[in-house]
Coordinates of N, CA, C and O in Angstrom, one line a residue:
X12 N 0.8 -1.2 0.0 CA 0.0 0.0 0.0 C 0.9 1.3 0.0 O 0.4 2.2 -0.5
X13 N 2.2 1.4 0.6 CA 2.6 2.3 1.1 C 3.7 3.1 -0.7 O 4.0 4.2 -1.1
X14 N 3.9 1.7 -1.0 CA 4.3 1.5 -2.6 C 3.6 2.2 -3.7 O 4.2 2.8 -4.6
X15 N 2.3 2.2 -3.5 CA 1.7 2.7 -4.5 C 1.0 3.6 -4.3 O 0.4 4.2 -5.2
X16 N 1.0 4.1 -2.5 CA 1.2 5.9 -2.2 C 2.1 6.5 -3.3 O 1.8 7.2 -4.3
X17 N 3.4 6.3 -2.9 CA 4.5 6.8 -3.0 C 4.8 6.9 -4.7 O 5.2 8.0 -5.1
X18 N 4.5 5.9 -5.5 CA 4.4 5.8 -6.8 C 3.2 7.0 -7.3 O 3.4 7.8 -8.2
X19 N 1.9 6.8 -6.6 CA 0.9 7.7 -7.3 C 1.3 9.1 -6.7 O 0.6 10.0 -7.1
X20 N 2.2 9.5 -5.8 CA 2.8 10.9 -5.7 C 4.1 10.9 -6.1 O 4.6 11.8 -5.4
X21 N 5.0 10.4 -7.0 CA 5.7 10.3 -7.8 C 5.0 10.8 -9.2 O 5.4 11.9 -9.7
X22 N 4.3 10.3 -9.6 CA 3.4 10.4 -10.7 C 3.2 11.6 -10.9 O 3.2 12.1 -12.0
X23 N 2.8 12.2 -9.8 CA 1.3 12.9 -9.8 C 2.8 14.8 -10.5 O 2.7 15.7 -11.4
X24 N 3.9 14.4 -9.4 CA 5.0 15.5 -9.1 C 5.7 15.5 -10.6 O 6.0 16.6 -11.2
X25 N 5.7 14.3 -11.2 CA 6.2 14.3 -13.3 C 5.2 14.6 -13.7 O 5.4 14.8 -14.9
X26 N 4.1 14.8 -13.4 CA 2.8 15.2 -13.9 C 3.0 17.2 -13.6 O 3.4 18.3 -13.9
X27 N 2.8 16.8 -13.3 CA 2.6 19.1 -12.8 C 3.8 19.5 -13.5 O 3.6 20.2 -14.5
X28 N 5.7 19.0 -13.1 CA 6.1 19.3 -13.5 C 6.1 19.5 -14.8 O 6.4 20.6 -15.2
X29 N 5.6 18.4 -15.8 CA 5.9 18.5 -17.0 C 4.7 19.5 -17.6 O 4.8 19.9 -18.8
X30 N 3.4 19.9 -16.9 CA 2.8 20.7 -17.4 C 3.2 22.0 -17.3 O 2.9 22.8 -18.2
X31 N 4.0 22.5 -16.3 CA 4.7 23.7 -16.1 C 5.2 23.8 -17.0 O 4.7 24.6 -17.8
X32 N 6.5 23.0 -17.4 CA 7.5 23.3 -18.7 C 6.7 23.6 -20.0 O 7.0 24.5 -20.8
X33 N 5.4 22.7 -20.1 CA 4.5 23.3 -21.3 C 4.3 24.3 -21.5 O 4.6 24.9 -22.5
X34 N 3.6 24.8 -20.6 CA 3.2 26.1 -20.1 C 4.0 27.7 -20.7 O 3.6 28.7 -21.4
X35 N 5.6 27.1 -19.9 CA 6.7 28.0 -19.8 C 6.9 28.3 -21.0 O 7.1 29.4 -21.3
X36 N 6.8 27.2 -22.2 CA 7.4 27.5 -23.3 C 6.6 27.5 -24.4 O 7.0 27.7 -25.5
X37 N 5.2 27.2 -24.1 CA 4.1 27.7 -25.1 C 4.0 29.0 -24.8 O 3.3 29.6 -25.6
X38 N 4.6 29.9 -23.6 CA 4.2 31.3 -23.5 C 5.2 32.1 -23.8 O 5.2 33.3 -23.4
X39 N 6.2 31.3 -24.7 CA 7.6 32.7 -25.1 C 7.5 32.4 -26.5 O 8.5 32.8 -27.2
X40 N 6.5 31.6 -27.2 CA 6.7 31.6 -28.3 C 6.2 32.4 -29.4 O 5.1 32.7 -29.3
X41 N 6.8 32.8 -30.6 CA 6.5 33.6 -31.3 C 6.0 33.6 -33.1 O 6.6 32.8 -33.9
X42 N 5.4 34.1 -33.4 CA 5.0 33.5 -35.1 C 5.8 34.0 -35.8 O 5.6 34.0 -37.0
X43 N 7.0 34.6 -35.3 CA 8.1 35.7 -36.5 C 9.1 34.6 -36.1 O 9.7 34.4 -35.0
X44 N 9.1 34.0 -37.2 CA 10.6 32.9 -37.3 C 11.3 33.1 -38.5 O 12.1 32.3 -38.7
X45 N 11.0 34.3 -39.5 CA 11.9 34.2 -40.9 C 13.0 34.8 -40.5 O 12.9 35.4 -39.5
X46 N 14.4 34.6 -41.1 CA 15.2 34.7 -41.3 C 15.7 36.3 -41.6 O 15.3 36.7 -42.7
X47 N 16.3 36.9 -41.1 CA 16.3 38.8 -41.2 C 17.4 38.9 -41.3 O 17.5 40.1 -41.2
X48 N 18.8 38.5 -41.4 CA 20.0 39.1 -41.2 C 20.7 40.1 -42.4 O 20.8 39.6 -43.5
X49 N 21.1 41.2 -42.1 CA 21.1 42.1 -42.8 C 22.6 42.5 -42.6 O 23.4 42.1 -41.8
X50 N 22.9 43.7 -43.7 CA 23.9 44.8 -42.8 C 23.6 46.0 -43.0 O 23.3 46.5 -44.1
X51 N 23.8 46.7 -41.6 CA 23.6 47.6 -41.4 C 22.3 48.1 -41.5 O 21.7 48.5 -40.5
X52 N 21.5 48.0 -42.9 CA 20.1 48.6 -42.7 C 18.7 47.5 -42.1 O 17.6 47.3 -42.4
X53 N 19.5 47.1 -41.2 CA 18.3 45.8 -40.9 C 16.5 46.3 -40.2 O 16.1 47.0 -39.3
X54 N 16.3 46.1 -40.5 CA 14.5 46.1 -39.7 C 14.4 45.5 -38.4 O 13.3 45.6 -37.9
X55 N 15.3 45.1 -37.8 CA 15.3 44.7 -36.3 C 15.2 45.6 -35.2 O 16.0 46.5 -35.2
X56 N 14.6 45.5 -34.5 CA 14.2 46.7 -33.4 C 15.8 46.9 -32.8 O 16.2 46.1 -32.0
X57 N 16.8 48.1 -33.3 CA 18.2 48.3 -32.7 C 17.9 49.0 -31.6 O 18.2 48.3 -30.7
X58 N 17.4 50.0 -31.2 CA 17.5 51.3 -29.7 C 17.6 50.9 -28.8 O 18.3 51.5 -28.0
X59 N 16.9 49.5 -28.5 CA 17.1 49.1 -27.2 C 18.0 48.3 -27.1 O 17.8 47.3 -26.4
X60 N 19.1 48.5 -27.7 CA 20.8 47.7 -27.9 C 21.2 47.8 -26.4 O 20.9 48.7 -25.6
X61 N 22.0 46.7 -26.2 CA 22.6 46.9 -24.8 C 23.5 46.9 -25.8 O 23.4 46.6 -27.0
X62 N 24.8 47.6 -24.8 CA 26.7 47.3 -24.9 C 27.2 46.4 -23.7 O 27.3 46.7 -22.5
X63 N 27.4 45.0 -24.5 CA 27.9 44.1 -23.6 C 28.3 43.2 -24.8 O 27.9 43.4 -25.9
X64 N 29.0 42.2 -24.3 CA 29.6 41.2 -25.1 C 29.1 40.0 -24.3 O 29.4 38.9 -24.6
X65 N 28.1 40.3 -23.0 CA 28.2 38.9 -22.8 C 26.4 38.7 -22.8 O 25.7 39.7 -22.5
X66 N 25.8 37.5 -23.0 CA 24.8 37.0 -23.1 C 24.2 35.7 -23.0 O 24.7 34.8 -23.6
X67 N 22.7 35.6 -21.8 CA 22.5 34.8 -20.8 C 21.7 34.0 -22.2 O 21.3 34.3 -23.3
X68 N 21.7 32.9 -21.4 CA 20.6 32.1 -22.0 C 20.1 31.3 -21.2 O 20.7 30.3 -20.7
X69 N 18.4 31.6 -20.9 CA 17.7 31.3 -19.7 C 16.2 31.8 -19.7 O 15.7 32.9 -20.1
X70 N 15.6 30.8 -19.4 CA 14.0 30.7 -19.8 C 13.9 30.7 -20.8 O 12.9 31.4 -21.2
X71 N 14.6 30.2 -21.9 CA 14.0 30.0 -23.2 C 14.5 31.7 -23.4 O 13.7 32.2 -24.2
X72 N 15.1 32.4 -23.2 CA 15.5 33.6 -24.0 C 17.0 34.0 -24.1 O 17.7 33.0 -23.7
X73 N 17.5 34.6 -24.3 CA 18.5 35.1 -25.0 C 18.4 36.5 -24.2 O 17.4 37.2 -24.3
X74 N 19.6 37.0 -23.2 CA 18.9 37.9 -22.5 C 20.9 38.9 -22.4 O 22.0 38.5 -22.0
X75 N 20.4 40.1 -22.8 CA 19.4 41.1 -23.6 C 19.2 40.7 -24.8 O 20.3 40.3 -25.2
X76 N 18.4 40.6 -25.7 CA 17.8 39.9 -26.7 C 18.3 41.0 -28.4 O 18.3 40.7 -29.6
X77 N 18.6 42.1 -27.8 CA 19.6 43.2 -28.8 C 21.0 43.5 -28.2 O 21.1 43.8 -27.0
X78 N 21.7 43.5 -28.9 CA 23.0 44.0 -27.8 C 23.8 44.7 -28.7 O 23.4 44.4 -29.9
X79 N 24.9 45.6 -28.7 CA 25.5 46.4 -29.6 C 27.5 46.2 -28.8 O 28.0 46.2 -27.6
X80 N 28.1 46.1 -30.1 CA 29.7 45.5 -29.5 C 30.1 46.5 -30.8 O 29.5 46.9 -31.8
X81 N 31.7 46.8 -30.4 CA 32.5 47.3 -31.9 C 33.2 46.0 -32.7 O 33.4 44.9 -32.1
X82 N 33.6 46.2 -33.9 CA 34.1 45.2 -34.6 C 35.1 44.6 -33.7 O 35.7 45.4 -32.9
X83 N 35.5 43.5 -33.7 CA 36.2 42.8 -33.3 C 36.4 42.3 -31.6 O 37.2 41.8 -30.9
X84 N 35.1 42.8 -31.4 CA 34.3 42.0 -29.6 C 34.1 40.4 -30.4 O 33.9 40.0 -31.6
X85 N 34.4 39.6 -28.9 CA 33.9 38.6 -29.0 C 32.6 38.4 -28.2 O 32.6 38.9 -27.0
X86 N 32.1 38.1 -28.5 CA 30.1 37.9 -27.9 C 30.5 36.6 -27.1 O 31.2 35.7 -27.6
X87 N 30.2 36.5 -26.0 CA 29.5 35.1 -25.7 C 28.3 34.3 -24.8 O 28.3 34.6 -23.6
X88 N 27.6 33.6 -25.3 CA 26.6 33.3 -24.7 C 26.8 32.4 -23.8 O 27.7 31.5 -23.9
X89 N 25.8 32.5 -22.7 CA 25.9 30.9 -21.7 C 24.7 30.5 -21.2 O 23.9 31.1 -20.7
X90 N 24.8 29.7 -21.5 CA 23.3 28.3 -21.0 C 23.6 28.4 -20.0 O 24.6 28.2 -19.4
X91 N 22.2 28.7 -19.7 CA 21.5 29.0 -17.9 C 20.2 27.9 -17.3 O 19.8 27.7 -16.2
X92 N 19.9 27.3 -18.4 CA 18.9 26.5 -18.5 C 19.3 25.1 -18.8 O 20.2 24.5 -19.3
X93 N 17.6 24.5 -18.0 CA 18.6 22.8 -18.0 C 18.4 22.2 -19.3 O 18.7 21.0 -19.4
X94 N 18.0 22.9 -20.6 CA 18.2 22.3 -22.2 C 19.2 22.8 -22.9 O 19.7 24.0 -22.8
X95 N 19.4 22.0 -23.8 CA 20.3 22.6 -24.7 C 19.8 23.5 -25.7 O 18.7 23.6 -26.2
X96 N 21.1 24.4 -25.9 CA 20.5 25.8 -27.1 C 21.6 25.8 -27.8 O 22.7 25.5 -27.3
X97 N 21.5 26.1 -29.0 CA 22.3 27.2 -29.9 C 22.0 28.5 -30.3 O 20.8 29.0 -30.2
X98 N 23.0 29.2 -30.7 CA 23.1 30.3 -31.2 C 23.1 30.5 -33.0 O 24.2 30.6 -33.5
X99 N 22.3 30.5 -33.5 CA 22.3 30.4 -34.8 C 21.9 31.5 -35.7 O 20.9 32.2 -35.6
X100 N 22.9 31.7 -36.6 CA 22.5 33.1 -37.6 C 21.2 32.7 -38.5 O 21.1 31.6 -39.1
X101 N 20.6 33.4 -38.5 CA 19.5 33.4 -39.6 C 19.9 33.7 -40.9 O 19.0 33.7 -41.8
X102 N 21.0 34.0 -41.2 CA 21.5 34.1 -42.4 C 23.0 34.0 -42.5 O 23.9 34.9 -42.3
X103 N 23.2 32.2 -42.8 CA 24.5 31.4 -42.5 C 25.5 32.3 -43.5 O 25.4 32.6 -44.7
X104 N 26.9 32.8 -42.4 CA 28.1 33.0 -43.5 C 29.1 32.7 -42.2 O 28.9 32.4 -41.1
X105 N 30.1 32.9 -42.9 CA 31.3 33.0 -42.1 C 31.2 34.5 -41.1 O 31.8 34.5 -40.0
X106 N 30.5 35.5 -41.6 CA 30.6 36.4 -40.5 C 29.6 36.4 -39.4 O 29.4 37.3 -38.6
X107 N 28.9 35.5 -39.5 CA 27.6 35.4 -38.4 C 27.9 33.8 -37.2 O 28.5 32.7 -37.4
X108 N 27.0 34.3 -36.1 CA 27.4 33.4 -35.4 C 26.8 32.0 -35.5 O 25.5 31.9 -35.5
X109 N 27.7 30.6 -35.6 CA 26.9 29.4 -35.8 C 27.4 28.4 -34.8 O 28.5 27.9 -34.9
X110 N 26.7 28.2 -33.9 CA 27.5 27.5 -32.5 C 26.4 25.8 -32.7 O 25.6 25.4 -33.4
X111 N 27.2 25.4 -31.7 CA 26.8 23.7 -31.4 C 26.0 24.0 -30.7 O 25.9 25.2 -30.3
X112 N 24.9 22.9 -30.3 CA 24.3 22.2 -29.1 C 25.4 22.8 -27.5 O 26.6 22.4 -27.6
X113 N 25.1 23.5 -26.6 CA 25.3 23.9 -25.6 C 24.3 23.0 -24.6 O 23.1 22.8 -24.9
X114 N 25.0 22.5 -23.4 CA 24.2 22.6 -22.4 C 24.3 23.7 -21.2 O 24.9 24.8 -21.2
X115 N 23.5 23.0 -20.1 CA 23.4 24.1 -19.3 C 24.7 24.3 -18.4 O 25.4 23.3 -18.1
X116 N 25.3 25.8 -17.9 CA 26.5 26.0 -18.2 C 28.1 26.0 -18.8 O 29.3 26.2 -18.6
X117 N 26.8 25.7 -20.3 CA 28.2 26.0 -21.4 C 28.4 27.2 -22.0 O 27.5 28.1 -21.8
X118 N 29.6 27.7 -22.8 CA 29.5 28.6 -23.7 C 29.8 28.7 -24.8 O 30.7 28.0 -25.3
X119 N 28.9 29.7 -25.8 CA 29.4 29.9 -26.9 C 30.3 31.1 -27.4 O 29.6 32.1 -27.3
X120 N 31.7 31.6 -27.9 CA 31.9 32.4 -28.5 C 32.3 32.8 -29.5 O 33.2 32.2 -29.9
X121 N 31.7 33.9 -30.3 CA 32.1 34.6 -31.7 C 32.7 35.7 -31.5 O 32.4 36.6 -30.7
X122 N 33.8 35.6 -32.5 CA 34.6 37.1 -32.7 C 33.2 37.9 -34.1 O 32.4 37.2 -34.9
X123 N 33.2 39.2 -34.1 CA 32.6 39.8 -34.9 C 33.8 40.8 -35.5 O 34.2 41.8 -34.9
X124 N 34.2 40.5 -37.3 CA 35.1 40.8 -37.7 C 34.6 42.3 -38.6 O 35.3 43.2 -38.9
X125 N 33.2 41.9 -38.9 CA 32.9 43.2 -39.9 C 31.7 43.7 -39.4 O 30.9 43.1 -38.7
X126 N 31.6 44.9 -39.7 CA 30.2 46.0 -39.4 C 28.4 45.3 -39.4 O 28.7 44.1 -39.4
X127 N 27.1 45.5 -39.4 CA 26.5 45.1 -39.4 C 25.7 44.7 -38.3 O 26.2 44.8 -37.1
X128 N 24.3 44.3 -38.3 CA 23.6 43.3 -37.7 C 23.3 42.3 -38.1 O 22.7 42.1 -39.1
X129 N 23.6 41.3 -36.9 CA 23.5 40.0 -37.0 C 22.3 39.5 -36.3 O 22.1 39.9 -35.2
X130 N 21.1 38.5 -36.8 CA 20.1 38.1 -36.0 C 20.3 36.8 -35.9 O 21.0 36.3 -36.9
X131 N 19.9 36.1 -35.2 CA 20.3 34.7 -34.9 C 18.8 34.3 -33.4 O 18.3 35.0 -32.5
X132 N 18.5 32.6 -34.0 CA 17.7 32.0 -33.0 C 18.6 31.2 -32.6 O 19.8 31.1 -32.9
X133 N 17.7 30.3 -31.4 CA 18.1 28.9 -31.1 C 17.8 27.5 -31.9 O 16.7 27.0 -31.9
X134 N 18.6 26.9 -32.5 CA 18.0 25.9 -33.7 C 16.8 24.9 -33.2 O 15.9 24.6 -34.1
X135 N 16.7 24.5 -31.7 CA 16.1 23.3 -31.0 C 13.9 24.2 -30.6 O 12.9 23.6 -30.4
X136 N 14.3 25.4 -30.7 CA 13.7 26.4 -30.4 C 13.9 27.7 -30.9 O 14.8 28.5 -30.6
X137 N 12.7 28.0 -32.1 CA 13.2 29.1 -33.1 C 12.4 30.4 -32.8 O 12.4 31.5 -33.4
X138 N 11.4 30.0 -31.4 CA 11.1 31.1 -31.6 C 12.2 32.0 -30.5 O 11.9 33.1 -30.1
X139 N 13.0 31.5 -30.3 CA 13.9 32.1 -29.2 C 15.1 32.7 -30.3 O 15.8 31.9 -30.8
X140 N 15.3 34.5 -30.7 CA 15.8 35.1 -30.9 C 16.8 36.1 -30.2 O 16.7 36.3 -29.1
X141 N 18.0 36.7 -31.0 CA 18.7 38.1 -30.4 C 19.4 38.6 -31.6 O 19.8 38.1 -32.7
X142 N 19.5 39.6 -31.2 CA 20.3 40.4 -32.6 C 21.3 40.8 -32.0 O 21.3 40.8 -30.7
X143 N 22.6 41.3 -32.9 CA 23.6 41.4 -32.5 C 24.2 42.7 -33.0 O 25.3 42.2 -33.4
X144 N 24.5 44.2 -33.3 CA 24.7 45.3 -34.0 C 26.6 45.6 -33.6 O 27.2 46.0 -32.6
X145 N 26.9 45.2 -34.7 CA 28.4 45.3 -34.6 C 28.6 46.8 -36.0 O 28.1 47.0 -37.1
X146 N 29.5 47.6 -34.8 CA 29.8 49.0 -35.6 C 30.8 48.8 -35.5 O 31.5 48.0 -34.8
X147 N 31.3 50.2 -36.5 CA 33.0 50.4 -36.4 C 33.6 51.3 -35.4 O 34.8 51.4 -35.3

């Protein structure tokens, strides 16, 4: 008896949990997943640029989600969360950022060699975005 207490409040605790996570991540998601990366004249909301090179990744976001560096900062992001993310350019070259599978407290870094903004999701999770405004 005391077995199958203990099992039906096991249950019950993978149960809520896993509705939470549903929850969490049906409510950061977004219907703008095309691909934007531009230079310089991008359409991406820039003003609210932070100046930082460094960037969290946690709850499913990318945090500050705009950020502004001069040419030749290296950015790097770190998994804060217990899934894996990447950092991925929405428009693949050599000058945008394309990282691996990260888990939680890893990091990714990119040098930024030329002018522009860079937009980039998470590949596992696309509606999770950040942009990146590298000046001279």
């Amino acid at each position: 008896m005391k077995q199958n207490k203990g099992l039906l409040i096991g249950m019950a605790v993978v149960i809520v949990v896993a509705l939470i996570a549903v929850i969490a991540v049906s409510g950061h998601k977004s219907s703008n997943t095309s691909p934007t990366t531009t230079k310089s004249s991008s359409s991406a909301n820039t003003s609210g640029a932070v100046a930082t090179t460094a960037v969290n990744i946690q709850n499913y976001m990318f945090s500050p989600m705009v950020i502004k560096v001069k040419v030749g900062s290296t950015v790097t992001w770190t998994n804060q969360d217990q899934v894996h993310h990447t950092v991925t350019a929405d428009t693949v070259s050599a000058d945008a950022p394309n990282g691996p599978l990260i888990g939680q407290g890893e990091k990714y870094s990119f040098t930024f060699k030329k002018a522009g903004t860079y937009t980039f999701h998470c590949m596992p999770h696309p509606y999770m975005h950040g942009t990146v405004v590298v000046t001279n």
